[in-house]
Coordinates of C-alpha atoms and ligand atoms in Angstrom, one line a residue:
T2 CA -24.9 27.5 118.2
K3 CA -24.0 28.8 115.0
D4 CA -21.8 27.0 112.2
W5 CA -19.0 28.1 109.5
N6 CA -21.4 29.5 107.5
G7 CA -23.7 31.4 111.4
I8 CA -25.8 28.4 110.4
D9 CA -27.7 27.2 113.0
Q10 CA -26.0 23.6 114.9
V11 CA -26.8 21.5 117.9
V12 CA -24.4 21.3 120.4
L13 CA -24.5 17.4 122.2
R14 CA -22.5 16.7 125.5
N15 CA -22.2 13.8 127.8
P16 CA -21.0 13.9 131.8
Q17 CA -17.2 13.5 130.9
G18 CA -17.0 16.6 129.1
A19 CA -17.4 14.6 125.5
S20 CA -19.1 16.8 122.9
A21 CA -20.4 16.2 119.4
K22 CA -22.0 19.5 116.8
V23 CA -24.4 18.9 114.2
S24 CA -25.2 21.8 111.5
L25 CA -28.5 22.3 110.1
Q26 CA -27.2 22.7 106.9
G27 CA -27.3 18.9 105.5
G28 CA -27.0 17.7 109.3
Q29 CA -23.3 17.7 109.0
V30 CA -21.9 16.7 112.2
T31 CA -18.9 19.3 112.3
S32 CA -17.1 18.1 115.3
W33 CA -16.8 15.8 117.4
R34 CA -14.5 15.6 120.4
N35 CA -13.0 13.4 123.2
E36 CA -13.8 14.9 127.0
K37 CA -10.3 16.5 126.6
G38 CA -11.7 18.5 124.4
E39 CA -8.9 17.3 121.3
E40 CA -10.5 17.3 118.0
L41 CA -11.2 14.3 116.5
L42 CA -12.6 14.8 113.4
F43 CA -10.8 16.5 109.9
T44 CA -12.3 20.2 108.4
S45 CA -10.2 21.2 106.1
S46 CA -8.6 25.0 106.6
K47 CA -9.2 26.2 103.3
A48 CA -12.6 24.7 102.9
I49 CA -15.1 27.7 101.2
F50 CA -17.9 28.2 104.0
K51 CA -21.1 29.4 101.8
P52 CA -24.1 28.0 102.2
S53 CA -25.1 24.5 100.2
K54 CA -21.7 24.8 99.7
A55 CA -20.2 21.6 101.0
I56 CA -17.3 21.7 102.7
H57 CA -14.7 18.3 103.1
G58 CA -14.8 17.6 106.9
G59 CA -16.5 16.2 110.0
I60 CA -19.0 13.7 108.8
P61 CA -21.5 14.6 105.2
I62 CA -24.1 12.8 104.7
Y63 CA -24.0 11.5 100.9
F64 CA -28.0 10.7 99.8
P65 CA -29.7 9.9 97.9
Q66 CA -26.5 9.3 95.0
F67 CA -23.4 8.4 96.3
G68 CA -21.0 9.9 93.5
N69 CA -21.6 11.3 89.8
C70 CA -23.0 7.7 89.0
G71 CA -26.7 8.9 88.9
S72 CA -28.3 12.1 87.4
L73 CA -28.2 13.8 90.5
E74 CA -25.3 16.6 92.0
Q75 CA -21.9 14.9 92.8
H76 CA -22.8 13.0 96.4
G77 CA -26.1 14.0 96.1
F78 CA -28.9 16.5 97.6
A79 CA -28.6 16.1 101.4
R80 CA -25.5 17.5 102.3
S81 CA -26.8 20.6 100.6
K82 CA -30.2 20.9 102.0
F83 CA -31.5 22.8 105.6
W84 CA -32.6 20.5 107.8
T85 CA -34.8 20.6 110.9
I86 CA -35.4 19.5 113.9
E87 CA -37.5 17.2 115.0
E88 CA -39.0 18.2 118.1
N89 CA -40.9 14.9 118.9
T90 CA -38.6 11.7 119.1
P91 CA -41.6 9.9 121.3
D92 CA -39.1 6.7 121.0
L93 CA -36.5 8.8 123.3
Q94 CA -36.1 7.5 126.2
P95 CA -34.2 10.0 128.5
N96 CA -32.8 8.1 130.6
D97 CA -30.6 5.4 127.6
F98 CA -29.1 7.9 128.2
N99 CA -28.1 12.0 129.0
A100 CA -31.6 13.1 127.4
K101 CA -29.4 16.6 125.7
G102 CA -26.8 13.9 124.5
C103 CA -29.5 13.4 121.2
V104 CA -30.8 14.8 118.7
D105 CA -32.8 14.0 116.1
L106 CA -33.0 15.6 112.0
L107 CA -35.1 15.6 109.1
L108 CA -35.2 16.1 105.7
K109 CA -38.0 16.0 103.6
P110 CA -38.6 17.6 100.4
S111 CA -39.7 20.9 99.3
E112 CA -41.7 21.0 95.7
E113 CA -38.2 22.9 94.4
D114 CA -36.8 19.0 95.3
L115 CA -39.3 17.1 94.0
K116 CA -38.8 18.2 90.1
C117 CA -35.2 17.6 90.3
W118 CA -36.3 13.7 92.6
P119 CA -39.9 13.0 92.2
Y120 CA -40.0 11.0 95.4
S121 CA -41.2 11.6 98.6
F122 CA -39.5 10.5 101.5
E123 CA -38.2 10.7 104.8
F124 CA -35.4 11.2 106.6
R125 CA -34.4 11.3 109.6
L126 CA -31.2 11.8 111.0
R127 CA -30.7 10.8 114.8
V128 CA -26.9 11.7 116.1
L129 CA -25.9 10.2 119.8
L130 CA -23.4 10.6 122.2
G131 CA -23.0 8.6 124.5
V132 CA -21.7 7.7 128.2
D133 CA -19.0 6.6 126.3
G134 CA -18.5 9.9 124.1
D135 CA -18.6 7.8 121.0
L136 CA -20.7 9.1 118.1
T137 CA -24.0 7.3 117.3
L138 CA -25.6 8.1 113.8
I139 CA -28.9 6.5 112.6
S140 CA -30.3 7.3 109.4
R141 CA -33.7 6.2 108.4
V142 CA -35.0 6.5 105.1
R143 CA -39.2 6.1 105.0
N144 CA -40.9 5.6 101.4
V145 CA -43.8 8.2 102.6
N146 CA -46.3 6.8 100.1
G147 CA -45.2 7.5 96.6
K148 CA -43.6 5.3 93.5
P149 CA -40.6 2.9 94.6
F150 CA -37.4 5.4 95.2
T151 CA -33.9 3.4 94.8
F152 CA -30.6 5.4 96.3
S153 CA -27.6 5.2 97.3
F154 CA -25.8 6.1 100.8
A155 CA -22.2 6.9 102.7
Y156 CA -22.0 9.0 105.9
H157 CA -18.7 10.6 104.5
T158 CA -16.5 10.1 107.9
Y159 CA -13.4 12.7 107.6
L160 CA -10.7 10.9 111.3
L161 CA -8.5 13.0 111.9
V162 CA -5.4 11.7 112.5
S163 CA -1.7 12.4 112.9
D164 CA 0.4 10.5 109.9
I165 CA -0.7 8.7 107.5
S166 CA 1.4 7.0 106.7
E167 CA 1.3 6.6 109.8
V168 CA -1.9 4.8 110.1
R169 CA -3.3 1.0 109.6
I170 CA -6.8 -0.3 108.6
E171 CA -7.9 -3.6 110.3
G172 CA -11.0 -5.9 108.6
L173 CA -10.5 -5.4 105.0
E174 CA -8.5 -8.1 104.9
T175 CA -9.2 -10.6 101.5
V176 CA -12.3 -7.4 100.9
D177 CA -12.9 -6.9 97.3
Y178 CA -12.7 -3.7 96.4
L179 CA -13.7 -1.3 93.6
D180 CA -10.3 0.7 92.6
N181 CA -11.5 5.0 91.3
L182 CA -8.2 4.7 90.2
R183 CA -7.8 1.8 87.9
Q184 CA -12.3 3.1 86.2
R185 CA -13.5 1.1 89.2
E186 CA -12.0 -1.6 88.5
R187 CA -12.4 -4.8 91.1
F188 CA -9.6 -6.3 93.2
T189 CA -8.7 -7.8 96.2
E190 CA -7.2 -7.1 98.7
Q191 CA -3.3 -8.3 99.9
G192 CA -2.5 -6.4 102.8
D193 CA -3.0 -8.0 106.0
A194 CA -4.3 -4.2 107.1
V195 CA -4.5 -1.4 104.7
T196 CA -1.6 1.1 104.5
F197 CA -0.8 4.4 103.1
E198 CA 1.8 5.2 100.9
S199 CA -0.1 7.4 97.7
E200 CA -3.8 8.1 96.7
V201 CA -6.1 5.6 98.1
D202 CA -9.9 5.8 96.8
R203 CA -11.8 2.8 96.7
V204 CA -15.3 1.4 97.5
Y205 CA -14.8 -1.6 100.1
L206 CA -17.6 -3.8 98.7
R207 CA -19.7 -6.8 101.3
C208 CA -16.9 -5.6 104.0
P209 CA -17.1 -6.8 108.1
N210 CA -19.1 -4.6 110.2
V211 CA -16.0 -3.5 112.4
I212 CA -13.4 -2.0 111.2
A213 CA -10.3 -0.7 113.4
V214 CA -8.4 3.4 111.7
L215 CA -4.8 2.5 113.8
D216 CA -3.7 6.1 115.0
H217 CA 0.4 5.1 115.3
E218 CA 1.8 8.3 116.1
K219 CA -1.8 9.2 119.2
K220 CA -1.4 5.4 120.8
R221 CA -5.5 5.5 119.5
T222 CA -7.5 3.9 117.3
Y223 CA -10.7 5.0 115.7
V224 CA -13.7 1.6 116.5
I225 CA -16.0 1.4 113.3
R226 CA -18.9 -0.4 114.2
K227 CA -21.9 -0.2 111.8
E228 CA -25.3 -2.0 110.1
G229 CA -27.7 -1.9 106.7
L230 CA -24.5 0.0 105.1
P231 CA -22.2 -2.9 104.1
D232 CA -19.4 -0.9 102.0
V233 CA -16.9 1.0 102.9
V234 CA -15.4 4.1 101.7
V235 CA -11.5 4.5 102.0
W236 CA -10.3 8.1 100.0
N237 CA -6.8 9.5 100.9
P238 CA -6.8 12.1 97.8
W239 CA -2.6 12.4 98.6
E240 CA 0.1 15.4 97.5
K241 CA -0.6 15.3 93.9
K242 CA -5.2 15.9 94.3
S243 CA -4.9 18.4 97.3
K244 CA -2.8 20.8 95.4
S245 CA -5.7 20.8 92.4
M246 CA -9.0 20.9 95.4
V247 CA -9.0 24.6 95.8
D248 CA -10.9 24.3 98.6
F249 CA -7.7 21.7 100.5
A250 CA -4.5 23.1 101.4
D251 CA -1.9 21.6 100.3
E252 CA -0.7 19.4 102.9
E253 CA -3.4 18.9 105.3
Y254 CA -4.0 15.6 103.4
K255 CA -1.3 14.1 105.6
Q256 CA -3.7 14.6 108.2
M257 CA -7.1 13.2 107.6
L258 CA -8.9 9.7 106.7
C259 CA -12.1 9.1 105.4
V260 CA -13.4 5.9 106.0
D261 CA -17.2 6.6 105.2
G262 CA -20.4 3.7 106.0
A263 CA -21.8 2.9 102.7
A264 CA -24.1 1.2 100.1
I265 CA -23.6 1.3 97.3
E266 CA -22.3 -1.6 95.8
K267 CA -26.7 -2.4 95.5
P268 CA -28.5 0.9 96.3
I269 CA -31.5 0.5 98.3
T270 CA -34.9 0.3 96.7
L271 CA -38.4 1.2 98.8
K272 CA -41.2 0.3 97.8
P273 CA -44.1 2.3 99.1
G274 CA -44.7 2.6 103.1
E275 CA -41.0 0.6 103.1
E276 CA -38.0 2.1 105.8
W277 CA -34.0 1.6 105.6
T278 CA -32.3 2.2 108.9
G279 CA -28.1 3.2 108.4
R280 CA -26.5 2.8 111.7
L281 CA -22.6 4.0 112.3
Q282 CA -20.8 4.1 116.1
L283 CA -17.6 5.5 116.4
L284 CA -15.0 4.6 119.1
V285 CA -12.0 5.9 120.2
V286 CA -10.1 3.6 121.9
P287 CA -6.5 3.2 123.4
S288 CA -3.9 1.1 120.9
T289 CA -1.8 -1.3 122.9
F290 CA 0.1 -1.3 120.3
C291 CA 2.9 -4.2 120.6
S292 CA 6.2 -3.1 120.4
E293 CA 7.6 -3.5 116.4
Q294 CA 9.4 -6.2 117.1
Ligands
TA6_318 O1 -14.4 9.5 98.6 C1 -14.9 9.4 97.9 C2 -15.0 10.5 97.1 O2 -15.3 10.4 95.9 C3 -13.6 10.7 95.7 O3 -14.1 10.1 94.8 C4 -13.5 12.7 96.2 O4 -14.7 13.2 94.9 C5 -13.9 12.3 97.7 O5 -15.6 11.7 97.7 C6 -15.1 13.5 97.3 O6 -15.4 13.8 99.1 P1 -16.3 15.8 99.4 O7 -15.6 15.5 100.5 O8 -15.6 16.4 97.8 O9 -17.6 15.2 98.5

């Protein structure tokens, strides 16, 4: 099928009817639906759909740079490049999951790319849709045989929530974070959960590998499991910032929350021949909310 820019995208399905879509633009997951066909990821209704313009939605890949702490465009170039489908996936055993529930995408630097980031890397992204409707993204970045390079990384995951003021994140208690709204100063999370009543833009450092995002109204929890991704970005623009973003409707901050598995505080350095793997698994489970006391 085609994505919003008319660019090829791969549709993954599992036997229970869950689905996911991955665009060749940026290797970006653009949709993830449960077996009832309910969309689980947020996409801005006012996204500007033009090739190489990243949209606020789905799961853009931030690589090789998080933010604008470097010489490249904000959040790096991976999300605005055209990826290709990697056909030969020798280590994929079809019986591990239904063969249609998986795709490998590949990004390698063009001559042009090497001018702005002169490193010979190969980036393989594997997207799997599991039998439980869980979505797994595995990024493998390899230094093909060039000089050592260093990068930071994030799966910029736009979760769809019913009402941000009724959402809480569990798993980040007592964790230190850098607050983008306060000159990236370092603080320690004091709450027994992260809740939302204003703009939040933080990088939690060295987090547990399982984080839960509870959506009270929908009585469901997103369980995020990660490996090789020590940090977690938490972002909601709230009202004022939303109004300042042309490609974001004024009120839709209420239906989204970015909780990104990331490697930011300690960027990764790969010597020739070395490979890094960052793995993220998203699963939705019904929340057994303890009744409000
Ligand atoms: O989530 C961290 C952050 O850098 C925010 O500061 C905000 O700029 C956001 O990412 C931008 O998201 P976008 O979808 O525009 O890449």
